[in-house]
Structure formats: structure tokens, C-alpha cells
Coordinates of C-alpha atoms and ligand atoms in Angstrom, one line a residue:
X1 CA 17.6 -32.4 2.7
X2 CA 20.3 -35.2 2.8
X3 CA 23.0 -32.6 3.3
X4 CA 21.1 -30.9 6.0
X5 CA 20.7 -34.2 7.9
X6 CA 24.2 -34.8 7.4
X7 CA 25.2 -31.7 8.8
X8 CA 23.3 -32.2 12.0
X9 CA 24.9 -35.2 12.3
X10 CA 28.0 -33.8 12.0
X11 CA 27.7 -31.0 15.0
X12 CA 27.2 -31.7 18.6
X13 CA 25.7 -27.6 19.1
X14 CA 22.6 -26.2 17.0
X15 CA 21.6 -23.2 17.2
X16 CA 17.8 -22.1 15.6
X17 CA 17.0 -19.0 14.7
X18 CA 13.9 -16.9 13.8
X19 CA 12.6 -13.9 12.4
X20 CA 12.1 -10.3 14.4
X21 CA 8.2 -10.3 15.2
X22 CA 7.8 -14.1 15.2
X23 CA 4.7 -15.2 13.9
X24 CA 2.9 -18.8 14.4
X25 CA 4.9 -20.7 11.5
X26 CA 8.7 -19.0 12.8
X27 CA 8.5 -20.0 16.2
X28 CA 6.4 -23.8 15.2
X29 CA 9.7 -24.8 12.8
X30 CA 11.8 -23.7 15.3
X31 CA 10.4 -25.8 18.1
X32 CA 9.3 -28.2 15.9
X33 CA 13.0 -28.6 14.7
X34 CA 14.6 -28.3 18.2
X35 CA 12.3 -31.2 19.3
X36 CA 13.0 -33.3 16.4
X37 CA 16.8 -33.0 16.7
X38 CA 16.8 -33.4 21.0
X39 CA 14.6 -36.5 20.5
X40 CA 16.4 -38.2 17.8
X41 CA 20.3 -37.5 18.7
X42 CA 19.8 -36.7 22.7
X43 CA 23.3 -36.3 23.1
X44 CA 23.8 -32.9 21.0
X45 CA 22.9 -29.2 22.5
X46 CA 19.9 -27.9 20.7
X47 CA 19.4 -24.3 21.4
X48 CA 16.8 -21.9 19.9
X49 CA 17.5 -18.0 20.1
X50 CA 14.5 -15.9 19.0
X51 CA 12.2 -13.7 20.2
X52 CA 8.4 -14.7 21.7
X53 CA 5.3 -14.2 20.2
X54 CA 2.1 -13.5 22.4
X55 CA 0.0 -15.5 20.0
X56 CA 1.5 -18.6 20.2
X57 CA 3.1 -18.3 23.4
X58 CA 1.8 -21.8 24.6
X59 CA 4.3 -23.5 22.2
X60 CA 7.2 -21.9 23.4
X61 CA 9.0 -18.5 24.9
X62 CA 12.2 -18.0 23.1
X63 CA 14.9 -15.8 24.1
X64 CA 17.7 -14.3 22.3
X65 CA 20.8 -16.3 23.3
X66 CA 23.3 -14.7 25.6
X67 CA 26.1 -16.2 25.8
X68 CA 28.0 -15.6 22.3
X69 CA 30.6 -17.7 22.5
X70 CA 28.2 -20.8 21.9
X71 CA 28.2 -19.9 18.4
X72 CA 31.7 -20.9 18.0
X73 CA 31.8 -24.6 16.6
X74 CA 27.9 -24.6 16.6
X75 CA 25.8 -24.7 13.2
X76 CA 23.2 -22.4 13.2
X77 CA 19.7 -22.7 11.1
X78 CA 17.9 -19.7 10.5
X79 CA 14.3 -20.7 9.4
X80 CA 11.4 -19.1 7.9
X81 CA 13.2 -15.8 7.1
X82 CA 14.2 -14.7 3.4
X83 CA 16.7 -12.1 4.3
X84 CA 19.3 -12.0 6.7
X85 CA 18.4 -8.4 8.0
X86 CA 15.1 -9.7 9.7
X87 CA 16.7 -12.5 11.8
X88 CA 16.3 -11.4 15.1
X89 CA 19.4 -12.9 16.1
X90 CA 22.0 -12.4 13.4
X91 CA 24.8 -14.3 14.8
X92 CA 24.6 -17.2 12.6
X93 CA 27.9 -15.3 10.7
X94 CA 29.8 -16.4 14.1
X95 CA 28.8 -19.9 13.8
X96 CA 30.9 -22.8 11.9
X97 CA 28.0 -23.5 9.6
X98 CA 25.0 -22.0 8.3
X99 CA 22.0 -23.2 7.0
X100 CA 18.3 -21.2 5.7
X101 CA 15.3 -23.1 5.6
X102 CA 12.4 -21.4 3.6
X103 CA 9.5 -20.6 2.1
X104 CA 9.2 -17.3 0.9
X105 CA 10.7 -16.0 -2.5
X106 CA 14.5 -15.5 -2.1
X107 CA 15.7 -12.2 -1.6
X108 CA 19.2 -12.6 0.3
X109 CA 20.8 -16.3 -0.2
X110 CA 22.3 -15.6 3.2
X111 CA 24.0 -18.4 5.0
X112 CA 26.3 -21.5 4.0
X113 CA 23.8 -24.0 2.2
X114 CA 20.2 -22.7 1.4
X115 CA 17.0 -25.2 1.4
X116 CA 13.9 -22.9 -0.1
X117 CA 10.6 -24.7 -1.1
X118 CA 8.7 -21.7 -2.1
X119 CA 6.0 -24.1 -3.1
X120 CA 5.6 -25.0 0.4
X121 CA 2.8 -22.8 2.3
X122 CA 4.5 -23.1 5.9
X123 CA 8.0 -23.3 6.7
X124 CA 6.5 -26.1 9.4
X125 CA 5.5 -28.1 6.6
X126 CA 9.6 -28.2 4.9
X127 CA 10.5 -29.5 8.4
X128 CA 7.7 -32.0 8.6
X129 CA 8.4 -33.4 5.2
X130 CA 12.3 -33.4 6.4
X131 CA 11.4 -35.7 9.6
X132 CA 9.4 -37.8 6.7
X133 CA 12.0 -38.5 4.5
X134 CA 14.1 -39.4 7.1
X135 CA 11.5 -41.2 9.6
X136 CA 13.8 -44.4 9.6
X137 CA 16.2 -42.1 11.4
X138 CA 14.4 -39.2 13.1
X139 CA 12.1 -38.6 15.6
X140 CA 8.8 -36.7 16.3
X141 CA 7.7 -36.0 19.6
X142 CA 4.1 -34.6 20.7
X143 CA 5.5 -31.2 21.5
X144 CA 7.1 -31.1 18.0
X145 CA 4.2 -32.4 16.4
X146 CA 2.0 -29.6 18.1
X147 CA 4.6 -26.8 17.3
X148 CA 5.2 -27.5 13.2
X149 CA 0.8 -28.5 13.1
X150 CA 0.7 -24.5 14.8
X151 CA 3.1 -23.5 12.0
X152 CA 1.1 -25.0 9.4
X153 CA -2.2 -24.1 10.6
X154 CA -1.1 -20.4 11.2
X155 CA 0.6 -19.8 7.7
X156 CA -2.0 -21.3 5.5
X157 CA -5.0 -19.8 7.6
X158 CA -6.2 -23.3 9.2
X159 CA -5.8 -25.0 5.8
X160 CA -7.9 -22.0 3.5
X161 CA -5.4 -20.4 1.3
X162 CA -4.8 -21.2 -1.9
X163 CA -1.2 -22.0 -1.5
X164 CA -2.6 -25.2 0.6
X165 CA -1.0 -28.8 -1.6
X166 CA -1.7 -32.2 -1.1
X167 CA 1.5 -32.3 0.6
X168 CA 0.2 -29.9 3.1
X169 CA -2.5 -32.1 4.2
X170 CA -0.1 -35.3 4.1
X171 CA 2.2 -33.5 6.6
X172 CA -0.9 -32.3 8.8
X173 CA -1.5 -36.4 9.0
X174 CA 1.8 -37.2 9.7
X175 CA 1.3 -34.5 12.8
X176 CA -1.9 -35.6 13.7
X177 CA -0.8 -39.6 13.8
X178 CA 2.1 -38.3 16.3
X179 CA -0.2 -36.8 19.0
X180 CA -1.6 -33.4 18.1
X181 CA -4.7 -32.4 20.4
X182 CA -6.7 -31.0 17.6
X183 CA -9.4 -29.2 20.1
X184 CA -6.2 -28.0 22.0
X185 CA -4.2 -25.8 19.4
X186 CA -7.7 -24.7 18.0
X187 CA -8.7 -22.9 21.4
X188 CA -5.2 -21.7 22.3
X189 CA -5.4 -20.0 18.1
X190 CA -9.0 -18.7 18.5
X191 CA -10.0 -17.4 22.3
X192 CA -9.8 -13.6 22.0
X193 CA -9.6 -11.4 25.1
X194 CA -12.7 -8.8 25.6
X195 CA -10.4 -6.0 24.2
X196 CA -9.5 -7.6 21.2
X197 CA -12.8 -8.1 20.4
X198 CA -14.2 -4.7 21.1
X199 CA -11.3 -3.5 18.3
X200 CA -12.5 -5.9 15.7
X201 CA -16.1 -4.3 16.1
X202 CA -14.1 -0.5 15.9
X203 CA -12.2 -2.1 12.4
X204 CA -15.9 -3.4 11.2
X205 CA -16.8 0.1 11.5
X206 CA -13.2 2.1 10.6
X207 CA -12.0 0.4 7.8
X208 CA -11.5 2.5 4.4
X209 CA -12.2 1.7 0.7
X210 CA -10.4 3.2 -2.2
X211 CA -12.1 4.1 -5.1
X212 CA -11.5 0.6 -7.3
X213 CA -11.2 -1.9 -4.2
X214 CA -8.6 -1.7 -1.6
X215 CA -9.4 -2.1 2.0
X216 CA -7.6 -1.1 4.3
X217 CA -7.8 -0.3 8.3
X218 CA -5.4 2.6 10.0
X219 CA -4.3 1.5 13.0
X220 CA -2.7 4.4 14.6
X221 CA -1.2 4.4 18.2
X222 CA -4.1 6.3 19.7
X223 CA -6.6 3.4 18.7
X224 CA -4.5 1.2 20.0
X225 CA -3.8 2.5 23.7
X226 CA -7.5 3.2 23.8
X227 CA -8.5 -0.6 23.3
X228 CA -5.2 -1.5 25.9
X229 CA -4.2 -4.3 23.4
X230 CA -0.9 -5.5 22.2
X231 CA 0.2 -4.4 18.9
X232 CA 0.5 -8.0 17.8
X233 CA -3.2 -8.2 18.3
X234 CA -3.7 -4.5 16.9
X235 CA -1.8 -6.0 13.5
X236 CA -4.0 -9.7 13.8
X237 CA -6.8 -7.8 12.9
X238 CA -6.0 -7.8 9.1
X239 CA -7.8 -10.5 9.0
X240 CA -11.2 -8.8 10.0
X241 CA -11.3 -7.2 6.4
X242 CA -10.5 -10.1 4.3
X243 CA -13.8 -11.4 2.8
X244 CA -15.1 -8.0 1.4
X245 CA -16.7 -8.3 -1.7
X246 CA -15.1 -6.4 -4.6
X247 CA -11.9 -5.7 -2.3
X248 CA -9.1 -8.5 -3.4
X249 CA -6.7 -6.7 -1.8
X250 CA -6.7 -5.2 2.1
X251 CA -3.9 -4.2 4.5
X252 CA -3.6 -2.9 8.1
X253 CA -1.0 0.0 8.7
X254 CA 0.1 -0.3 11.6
X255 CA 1.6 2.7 13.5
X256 CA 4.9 2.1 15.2
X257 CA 7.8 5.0 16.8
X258 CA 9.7 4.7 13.5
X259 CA 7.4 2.7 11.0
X260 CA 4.3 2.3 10.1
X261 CA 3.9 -1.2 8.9
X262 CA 1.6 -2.2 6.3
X263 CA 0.3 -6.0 6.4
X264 CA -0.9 -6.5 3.5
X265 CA -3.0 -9.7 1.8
X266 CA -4.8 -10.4 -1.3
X267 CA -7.1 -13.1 -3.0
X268 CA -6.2 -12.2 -6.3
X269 CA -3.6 -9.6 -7.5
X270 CA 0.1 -10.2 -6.7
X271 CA 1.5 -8.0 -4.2
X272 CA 4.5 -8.6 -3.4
X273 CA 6.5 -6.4 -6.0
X274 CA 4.4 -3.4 -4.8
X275 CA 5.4 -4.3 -0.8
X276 CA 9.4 -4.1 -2.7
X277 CA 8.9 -0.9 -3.6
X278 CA 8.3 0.1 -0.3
X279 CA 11.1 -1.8 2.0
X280 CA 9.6 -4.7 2.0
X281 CA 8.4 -8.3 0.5
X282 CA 6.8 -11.8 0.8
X283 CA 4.4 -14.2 -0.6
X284 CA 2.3 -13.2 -3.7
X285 CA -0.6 -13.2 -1.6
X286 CA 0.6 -12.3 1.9
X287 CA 3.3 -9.4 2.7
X288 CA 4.6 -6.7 4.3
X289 CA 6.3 -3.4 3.8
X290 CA 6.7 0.0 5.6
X291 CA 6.0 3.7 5.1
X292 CA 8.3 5.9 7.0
X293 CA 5.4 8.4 7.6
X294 CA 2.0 9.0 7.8
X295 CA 2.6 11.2 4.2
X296 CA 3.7 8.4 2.3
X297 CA 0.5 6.9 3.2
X298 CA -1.2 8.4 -0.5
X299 CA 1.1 7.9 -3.1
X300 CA 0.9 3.7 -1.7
X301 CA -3.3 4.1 -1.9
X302 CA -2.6 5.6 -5.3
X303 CA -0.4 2.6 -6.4
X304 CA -2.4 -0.3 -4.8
X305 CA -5.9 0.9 -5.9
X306 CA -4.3 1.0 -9.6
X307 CA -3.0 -2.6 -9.1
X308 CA -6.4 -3.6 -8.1
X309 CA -7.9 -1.6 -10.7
X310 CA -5.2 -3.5 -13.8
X311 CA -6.6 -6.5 -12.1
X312 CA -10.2 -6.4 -12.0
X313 CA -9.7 -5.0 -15.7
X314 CA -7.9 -8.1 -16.4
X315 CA -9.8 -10.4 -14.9
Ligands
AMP401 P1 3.2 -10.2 7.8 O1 2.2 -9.2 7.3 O2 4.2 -9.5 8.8 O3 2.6 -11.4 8.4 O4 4.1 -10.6 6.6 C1 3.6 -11.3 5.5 C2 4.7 -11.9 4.8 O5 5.6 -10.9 4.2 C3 5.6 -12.8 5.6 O6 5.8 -14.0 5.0 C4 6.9 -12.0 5.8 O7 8.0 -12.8 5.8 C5 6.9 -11.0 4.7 N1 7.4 -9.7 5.1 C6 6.8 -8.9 6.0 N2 7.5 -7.7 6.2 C7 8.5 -7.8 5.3 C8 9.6 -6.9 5.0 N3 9.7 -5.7 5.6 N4 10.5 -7.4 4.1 C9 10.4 -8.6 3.5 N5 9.4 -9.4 3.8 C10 8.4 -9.1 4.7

């Protein structure tokens, strides 16, 4: 952490980047970050390049960045994103320094200097313990307070998962002391449109069950159009499948032009070496993969209903 203060120090242009399909905890550290930096050293350029969520649009709207030549001389820091491949903006290679700051396992040690605290539930709580250690020097604004308490709450299900530490609460404190509107982010994270709740009421009724215990909901494109949401609503609704009894394991597939992505979560088996197999990665308890087609879709029920079966054999 020292040498990542040190380095902002050292350059008068930072760039922050995200990863493709931003979720709650990317675009919370890099806000939260931004704000951090702009408030304590007002004089350097902080710029974020990302994309936007719809979710958690009310803490900020990135952009990709247009104007390349800024990466010259700048130091970019890519955060929550364990490979280079899903940055959304990549361009961290034309910058003079480079920096990842994580939370998932490593898969690519892309970047100049890596900080990975794969101990940490939220990306947003690595930056908040970052402005702590360094609080003599740093300083935390409301908006960046909001943003990294979004990131947290987001990535560890408001405070429920079991990758939730001591440390997690500490830094929710720290956010809270600095001007968080509790009742605030809680209605901008839980007021669902009409649509959106119609679908979760087709997923109560849709959802599959394999033989030993995997649940899973199809999500294909028709279902989609005919509820008129977005697909980051569509693929929220994992969720809605996540407290069946005897099913420790659950996933959406959802159906894009040249994936289908599978979400996929458990409560007790590790998953992420089954989401490798199939493109993709994560947390133990929280990842993501892809089938190219709709085929694919039985060998991965064969595999995942056999990890749930070693499991509840085990266990
Ligand atoms: P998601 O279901 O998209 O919320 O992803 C759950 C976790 O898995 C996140 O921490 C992602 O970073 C990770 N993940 C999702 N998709 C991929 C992928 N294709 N490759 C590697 N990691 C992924």
C-alpha cells in the first residue's frame, strides 16, 4: 500500500479503470478512489474510464476515455478485475505505470505492481482500508464514502456472505462516520421497476432442478424482450434462487448474440474451477463462465450436478 501511495504521489494524471459489465463493487472503488485522490492532492487529474452500470448508476456514469494520448505520462490503476482481458479499457499498457488492485484469485498478474487481498470480500473495502492506513494523509469525501459503502454492500450481499471479516465491518464504520445516508443507498439498491418484478415471479415459477441439487434459471432472449427489461436486470435475478433448500449451488444462463453467460453462486461447494473449465473464473462462492451455445448447456448440468452430488456426499 505504501508503494501505491507513493506512486500517486509521484504522478500528476491517474487514470482508473474497471471491468466490462461493471457491477456495484467495480464502479464503488473506482469512484471511491477518484474521490479520495481529487480531495486529498486537488492539484493532480484524476480520470476514471469504464463503462456504466444501470444498477448503480446514481454513484456515477463512466465513460471509456477518448482522448488516448492522456495515457502518456499518466499511471493507470485497474481495479477489481483479475485478468487483463476483462478491463473494459485496456490501455493501461500505454500508460507510464500500472497498478491492479484486487480481490479475486489471480489469474493474469497483469500490470506494473499488483496489490491482491483475496481475503477481502469487496474490492471497495482494499480501498477503504488504503484511505485508513493512510488517514493522516488522505482524504474521504461523502461521495467516496457512498461509492466504496455501495461497493461493499453490493459484493458481500449487504453484509450476508460468508466472506464478510471483522475488517469488513470496520471499513463500513469508517464509511458510515464520513457521511453515508444509510436509508439513501438502501433505496437506490432495492426499488425494482414493475417489469423486473413481474420476471422474478416468471423465475419463481421457471427455474430448473437437476437431479442431486443444482438450480438453475434459463434466461433466453425471448423471456427477456417479453418482460422489456435490461439484461443487467435479466442476469440480477440469480439471486431469486439462492435460498433453495437442498440446492447449494444455482446459476442463471443468460443468453447473449455470442455467449450465453452463466452466473453462477454457491453456499457450499467451490465453483470456481468448474467456471475455468468453461472460460471463465472468480470467487469460490460467486463466478462466472460462458457456454458458446445452447448445446454445451448438458455436459455443464452433467458436471455441476456431480460437484454437488461429491459434495453433499462429503458433507
Ligand atoms: P458475475 O456472475 O458476473 O457477478 O461474476 C461473479 C464473479 O466471477 C466476479 O467476481 C467476476 O469477476 C468473476 N467472473 C465472471 N465472469 C468471469 C469470466 N468470464 N472470467 C473470469 N472471472 C469471471
Amino acid at each position: 500500500m505504501e508503494h501505491i501511495l507513493q506512486k500517486i504521489k509521484e504522478y500528476n494524471r491517474i487514470i482508473i479503470h474497471g471491468h466490462y459489465r461493471p457491477d456495484g463493487d467495480c464502479i464503488g472503488s473506482q469512484v471511491g478512489l477518484a474521490e479520495i485522490i481529487k480531495e486529498s492532492f486537488p492539484e493532480k487529474e484524476v480520470i476514471i474510464t469504464g463503462e456504466t452500470s444501470d444498477y448503480v448508476s446514481f454513484v456515477a456514469k463512466p465513460t471509456i476515455l477518448e482522448d488516448e494520448s492522456l495515457f502518456k505520462g499518466a499511471l493507470s490503476i485497474c481495479v477489481d478485475c483479475a485478468t487483463s482481458e476483462r478491463l473494459s479499457d485496456k490501455r493501461f499498457v500505454l500508460a507510464d505505470y500500472s497498478i491492479k488492485i484486487d480481490h479475486h484469485i489471480p489469474v493474469d498478474d497483469y500490470g506494473n505492481y499488483q496489490y491482491v487481498d483475496t481475503t477481502s470480500p469487496a474490492c471497495a473495502q482494499i480501498i477503504t482500508e488504503f484511505y485508513l492506513k493512510f488517514k493522516n494523509e488522505l482524504k474521504l469525501n461523502k461521495k467516496a464514502a457512498e461509492a466504496l459503502y455501495v461497493g461493499i454492500s453490493t459484493d458481500t450481499g449487504r453484509f450476508k456472505f460468508d466472506s464478510v471479516n471483522s475488517r469488513t465491518f470496520q471499513a463500513a464504520a469508517c464509511l458510515v462516520d464520513n457521511g453515508v445516508d444509510l436509508g439513501y443507498i438502501d433505496n437506490q439498491l432495492s426499488v425494482e421497476t414493475l417489469e423486473t418484478l413481474k420476471l422474478k415471479g416468471w423465475c419463481l415459477s421457471n427455474f430448473n432442478v437437476t437431479e442431486n441439487g443444482f438450480a438453475y434459471i434459463k434466461m433466453t432472449r425471448d423471456v427477456i424482450d417479453s418482460f422489456g427489461v435490461s439484461d443487467e436486470d435479466a442476469a440480477a435475478q440469480v439471486s431469486t434462487i439462492s435460498t433453495i433448500e437442498g440446492c447449494p449451488v444455482w446459476a442463471i444462463f443468460m443468453d447473449y448474440p455470442t455467449e450465453i453467460r452463466i452466473r453462477l453462486r454457491s453456499r457450499g461447494p467451490i465453483i470456481n474451477k468448474l467456471a475455468e473449465e468453461y472460460q471463465g473464473g472468480g470467487h469460490a462462492k460467486a463466478s462466472g463462465a460462458k457456454l458458446m451455445s445452447w448445446d454445451q448447456l448438458d455436459g455443464f448440468l452433467e458436471k455441476v450436478d456431480k460437484l454437488v452430488k461429491d459434495y453433499k456426499e462429503n458433507n
